[in-house]
Short mmCIF file of C-alpha atoms and ligand atoms in Angstrom, two decimals:
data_model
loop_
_atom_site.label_atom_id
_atom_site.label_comp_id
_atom_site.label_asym_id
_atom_site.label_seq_id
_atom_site.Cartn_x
_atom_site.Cartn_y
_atom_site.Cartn_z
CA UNK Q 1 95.47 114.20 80.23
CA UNK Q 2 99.05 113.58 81.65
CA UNK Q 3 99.52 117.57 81.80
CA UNK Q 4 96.47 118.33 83.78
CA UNK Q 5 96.99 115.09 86.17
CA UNK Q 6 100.47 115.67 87.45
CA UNK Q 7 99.36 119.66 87.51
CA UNK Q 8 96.15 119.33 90.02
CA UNK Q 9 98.37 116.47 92.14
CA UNK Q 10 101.55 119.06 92.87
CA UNK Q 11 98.78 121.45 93.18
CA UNK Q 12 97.96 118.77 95.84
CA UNK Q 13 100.93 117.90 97.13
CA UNK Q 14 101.39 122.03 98.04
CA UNK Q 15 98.27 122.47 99.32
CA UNK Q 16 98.40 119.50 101.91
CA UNK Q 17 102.13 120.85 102.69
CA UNK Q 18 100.56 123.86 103.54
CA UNK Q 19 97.97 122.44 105.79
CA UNK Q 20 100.35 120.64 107.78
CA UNK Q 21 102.60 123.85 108.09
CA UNK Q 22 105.32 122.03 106.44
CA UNK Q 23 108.13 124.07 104.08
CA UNK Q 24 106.82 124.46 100.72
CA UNK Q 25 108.18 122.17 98.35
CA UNK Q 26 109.79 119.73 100.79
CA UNK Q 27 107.41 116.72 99.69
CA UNK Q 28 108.89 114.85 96.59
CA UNK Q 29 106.67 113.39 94.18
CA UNK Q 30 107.93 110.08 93.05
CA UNK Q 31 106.29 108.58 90.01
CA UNK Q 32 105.38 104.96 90.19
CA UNK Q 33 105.47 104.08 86.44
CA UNK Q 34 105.10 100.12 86.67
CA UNK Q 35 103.55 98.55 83.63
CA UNK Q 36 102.81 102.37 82.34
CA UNK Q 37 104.40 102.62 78.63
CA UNK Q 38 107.74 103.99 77.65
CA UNK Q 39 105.35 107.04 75.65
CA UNK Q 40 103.74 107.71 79.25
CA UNK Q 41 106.68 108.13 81.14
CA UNK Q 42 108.26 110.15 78.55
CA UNK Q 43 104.75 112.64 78.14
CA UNK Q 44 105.27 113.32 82.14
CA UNK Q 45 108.99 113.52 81.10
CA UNK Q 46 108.33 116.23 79.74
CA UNK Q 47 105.99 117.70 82.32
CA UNK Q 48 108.87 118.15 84.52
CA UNK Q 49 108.70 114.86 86.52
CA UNK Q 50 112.18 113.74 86.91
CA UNK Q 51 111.47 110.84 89.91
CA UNK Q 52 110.58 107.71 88.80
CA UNK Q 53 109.82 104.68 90.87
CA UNK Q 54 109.71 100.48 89.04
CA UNK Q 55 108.66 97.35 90.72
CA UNK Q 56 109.87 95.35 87.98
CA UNK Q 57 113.34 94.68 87.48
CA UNK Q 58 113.29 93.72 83.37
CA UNK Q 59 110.53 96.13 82.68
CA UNK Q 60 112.54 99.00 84.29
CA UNK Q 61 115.99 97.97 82.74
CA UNK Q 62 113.59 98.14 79.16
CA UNK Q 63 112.10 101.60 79.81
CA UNK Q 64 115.50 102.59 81.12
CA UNK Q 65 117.39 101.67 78.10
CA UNK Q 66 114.43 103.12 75.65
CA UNK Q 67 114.81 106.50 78.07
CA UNK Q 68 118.64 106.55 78.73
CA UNK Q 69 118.96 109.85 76.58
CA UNK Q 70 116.68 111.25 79.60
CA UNK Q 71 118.02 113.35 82.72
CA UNK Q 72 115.57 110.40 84.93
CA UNK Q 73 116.37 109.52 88.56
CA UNK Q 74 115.54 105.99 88.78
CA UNK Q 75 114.07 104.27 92.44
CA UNK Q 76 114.02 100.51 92.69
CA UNK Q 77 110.55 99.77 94.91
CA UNK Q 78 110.13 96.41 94.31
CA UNK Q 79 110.37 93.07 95.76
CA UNK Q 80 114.01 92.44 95.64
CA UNK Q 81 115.28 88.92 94.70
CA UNK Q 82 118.59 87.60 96.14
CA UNK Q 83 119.62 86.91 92.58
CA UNK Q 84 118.93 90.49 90.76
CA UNK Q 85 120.91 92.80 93.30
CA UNK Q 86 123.61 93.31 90.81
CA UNK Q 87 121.12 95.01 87.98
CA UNK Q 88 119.66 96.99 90.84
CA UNK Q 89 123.11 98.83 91.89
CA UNK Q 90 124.17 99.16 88.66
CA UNK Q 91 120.42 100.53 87.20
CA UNK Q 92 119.39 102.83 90.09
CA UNK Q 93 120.39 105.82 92.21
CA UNK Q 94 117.57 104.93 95.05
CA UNK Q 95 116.47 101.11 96.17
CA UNK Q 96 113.35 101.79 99.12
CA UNK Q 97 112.47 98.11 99.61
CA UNK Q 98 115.73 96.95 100.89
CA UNK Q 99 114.62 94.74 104.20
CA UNK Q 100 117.40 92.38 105.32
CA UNK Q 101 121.18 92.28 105.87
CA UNK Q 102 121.77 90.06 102.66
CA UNK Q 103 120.21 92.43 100.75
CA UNK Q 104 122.01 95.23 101.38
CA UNK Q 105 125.59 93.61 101.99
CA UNK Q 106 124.98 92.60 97.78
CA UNK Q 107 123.80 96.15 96.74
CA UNK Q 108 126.48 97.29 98.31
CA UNK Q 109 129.02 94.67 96.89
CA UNK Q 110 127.73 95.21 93.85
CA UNK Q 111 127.11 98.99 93.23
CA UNK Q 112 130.18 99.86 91.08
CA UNK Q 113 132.96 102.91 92.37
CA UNK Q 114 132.35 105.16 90.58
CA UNK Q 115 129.20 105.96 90.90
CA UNK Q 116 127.83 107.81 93.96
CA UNK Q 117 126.78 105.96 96.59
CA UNK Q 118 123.52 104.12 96.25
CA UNK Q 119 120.46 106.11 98.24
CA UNK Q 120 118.20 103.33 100.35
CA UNK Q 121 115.50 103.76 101.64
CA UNK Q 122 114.52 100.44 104.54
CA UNK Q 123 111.21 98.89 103.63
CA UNK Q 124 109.30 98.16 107.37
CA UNK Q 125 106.53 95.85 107.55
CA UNK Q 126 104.66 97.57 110.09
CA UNK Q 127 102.29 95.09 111.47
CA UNK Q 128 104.26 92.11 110.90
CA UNK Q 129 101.92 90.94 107.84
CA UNK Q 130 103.60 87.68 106.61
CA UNK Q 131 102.91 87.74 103.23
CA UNK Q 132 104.78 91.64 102.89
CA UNK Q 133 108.10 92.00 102.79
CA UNK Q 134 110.02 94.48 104.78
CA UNK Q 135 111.93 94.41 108.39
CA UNK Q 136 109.28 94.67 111.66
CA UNK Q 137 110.58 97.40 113.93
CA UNK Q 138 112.00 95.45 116.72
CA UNK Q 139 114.60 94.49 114.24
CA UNK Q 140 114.76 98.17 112.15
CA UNK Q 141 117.11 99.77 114.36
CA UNK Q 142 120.01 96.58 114.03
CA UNK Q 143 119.49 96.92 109.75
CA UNK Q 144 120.06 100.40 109.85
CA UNK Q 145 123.36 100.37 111.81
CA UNK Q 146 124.57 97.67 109.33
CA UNK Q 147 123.04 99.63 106.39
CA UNK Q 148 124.86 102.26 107.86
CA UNK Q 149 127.91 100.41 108.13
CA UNK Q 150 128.31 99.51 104.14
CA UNK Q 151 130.86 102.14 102.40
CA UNK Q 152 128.70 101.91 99.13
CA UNK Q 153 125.42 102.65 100.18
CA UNK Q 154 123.81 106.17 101.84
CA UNK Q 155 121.12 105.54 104.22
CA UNK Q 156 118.61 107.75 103.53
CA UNK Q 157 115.08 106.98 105.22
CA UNK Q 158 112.12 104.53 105.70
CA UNK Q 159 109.36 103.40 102.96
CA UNK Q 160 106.40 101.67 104.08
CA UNK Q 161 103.14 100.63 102.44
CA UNK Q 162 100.17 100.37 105.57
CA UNK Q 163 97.93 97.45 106.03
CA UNK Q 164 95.01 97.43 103.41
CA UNK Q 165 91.99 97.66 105.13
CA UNK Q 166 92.96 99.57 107.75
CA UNK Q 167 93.59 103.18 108.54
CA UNK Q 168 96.48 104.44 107.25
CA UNK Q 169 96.71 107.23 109.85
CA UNK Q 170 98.34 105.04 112.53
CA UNK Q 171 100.55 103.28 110.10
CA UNK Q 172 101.89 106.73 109.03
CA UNK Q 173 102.30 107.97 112.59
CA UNK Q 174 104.17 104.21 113.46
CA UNK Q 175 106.39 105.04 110.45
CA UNK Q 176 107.20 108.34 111.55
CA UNK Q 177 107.94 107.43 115.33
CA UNK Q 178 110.24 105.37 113.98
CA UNK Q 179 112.08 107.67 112.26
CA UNK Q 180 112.94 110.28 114.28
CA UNK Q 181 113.53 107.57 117.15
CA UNK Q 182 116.51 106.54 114.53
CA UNK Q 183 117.33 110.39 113.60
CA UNK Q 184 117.40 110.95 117.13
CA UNK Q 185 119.78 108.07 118.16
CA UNK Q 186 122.29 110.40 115.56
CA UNK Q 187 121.27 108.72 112.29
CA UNK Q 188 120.90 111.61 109.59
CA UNK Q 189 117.53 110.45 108.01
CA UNK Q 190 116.11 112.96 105.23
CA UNK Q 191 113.45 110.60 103.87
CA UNK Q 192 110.02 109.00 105.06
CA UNK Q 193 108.72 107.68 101.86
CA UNK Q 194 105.01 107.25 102.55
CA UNK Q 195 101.63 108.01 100.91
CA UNK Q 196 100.39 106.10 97.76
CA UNK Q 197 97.39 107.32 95.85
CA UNK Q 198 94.81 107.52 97.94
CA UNK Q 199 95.96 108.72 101.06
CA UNK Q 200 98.88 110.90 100.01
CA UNK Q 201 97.54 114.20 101.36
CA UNK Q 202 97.15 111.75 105.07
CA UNK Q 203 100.88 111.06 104.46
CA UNK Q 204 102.20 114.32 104.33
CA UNK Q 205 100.02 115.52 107.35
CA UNK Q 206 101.80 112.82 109.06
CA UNK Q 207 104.99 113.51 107.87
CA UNK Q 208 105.99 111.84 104.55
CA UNK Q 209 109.23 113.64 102.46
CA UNK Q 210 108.14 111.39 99.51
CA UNK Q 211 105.13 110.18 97.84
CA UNK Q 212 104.87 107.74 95.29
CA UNK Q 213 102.16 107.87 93.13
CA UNK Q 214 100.81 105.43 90.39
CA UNK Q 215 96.93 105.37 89.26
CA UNK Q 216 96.41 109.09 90.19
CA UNK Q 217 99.95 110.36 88.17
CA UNK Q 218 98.59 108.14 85.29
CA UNK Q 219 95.04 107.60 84.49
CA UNK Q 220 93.72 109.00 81.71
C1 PLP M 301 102.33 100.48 92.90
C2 PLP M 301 103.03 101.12 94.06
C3 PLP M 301 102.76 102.45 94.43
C4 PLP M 301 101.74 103.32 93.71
O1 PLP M 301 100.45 102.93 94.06
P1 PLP M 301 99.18 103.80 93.55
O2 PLP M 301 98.10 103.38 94.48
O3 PLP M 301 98.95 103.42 92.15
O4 PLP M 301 99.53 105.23 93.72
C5 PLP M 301 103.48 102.99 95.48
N1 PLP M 301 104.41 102.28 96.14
C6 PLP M 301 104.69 101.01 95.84
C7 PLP M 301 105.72 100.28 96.63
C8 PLP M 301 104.01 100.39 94.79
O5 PLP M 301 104.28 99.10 94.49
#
């Protein structure tokens, strides 16, 4: 059941907090709801959850018109095409996958005035896989100024997804190096978005503000 799932993973989430001496409640839970049914986000709706997370750019804007009567706070975490930035500003309050310049100069173009400014999160590819998307951290530090440059958007942290295959552990730590390198050059970075389903309680040992879960929020 929905209940009992999203129960036992904040019960989870609190526990892990608690093992890495980290203030209680400081690790969001974001719920990855792509290709899960409008019914299934609206049963964990109604659980509480309030964070959800869509790959899919005409799947979300579905679910998001079918849900608009809920109090949801919408994150774009999917590839982003050059030629669906407007949807994304206008559809979401958080985009995490945002790796290039062009990118972001559209969002922010596009993200209309009077709305608050639109939260990103930078996607890094941490080991320079070619087939991910996401910025390599030689060039992180260069996106973020210019991220941090656009009048529309609010740099707020880093995402990353690690390497299948390998250990997580030092993709976390990479992540997180990175992060306060950038909070300590006088950026004002709240969120390290890292930790999927099966290594979430890793993630917040190593850091993570934000975990976004899928199969382990969903099944059964
Ligand atoms: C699908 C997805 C997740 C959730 O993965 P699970 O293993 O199902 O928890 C998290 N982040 C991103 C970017 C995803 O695409």
């Amino acid at each position: 059941m929905i209940k009992h799932s999203r129960h036992s993973i904040l019960t989870r989430i609190r526990d892990a907090e608690m093992l890495a001496h980290r203030t209680p409640h400081s690790v969001k839970l974001l719920a990855v709801s792509k290709q899960q049914s409008i019914e299934a986000i609206a049963a964990l709706y109604e659980q509480g959850q309030r964070l959800f997370g869509e790959n899919y750019l005409q799947e979300a804007l579905e679910k998001q018109t079918a849900l608009n009567h809920l109090d949801i706070e919408w994150h774009f975490i999917g590839h982003i095409q050059r030629n669906k930035t407007k949807p994304i500003a206008e559809h979401f309050s958080w985009v995490q996958s945002v790796s290039n310049e062009l990118i972001a100069k559209r969002l922010n173009d596009a993200h209309p005035l009077n709305l608050p400014p639109l939260n990103i999160c930078i996607e890094v590819n941490l080991d320079n896989e070619p087939q991910k998307s996401g910025v390599s951290l030689t060039n992180l530090p260069t996106l973020a100024h210019f991220i941090q440059s656009q009048p529309r958007l609010h740099l707020r942290g880093l995402m990353a997804i690690p390497q299948a295959n390998t250990s997580p552990q030092l993709a976390f730590q990479k992540l997180k190096t990175a992060f306060d390198t950038l909070n300590n050059q006088g950026f004002l970075l709240d969120t390290l978005s890292m930790g999927m389903s099966a290594d979430f309680e890793l993630a917040i040992q190593e850091g993570s503000t934000m975990v976004r879960l899928g199969t382990a929020l969903f099944s059964k």
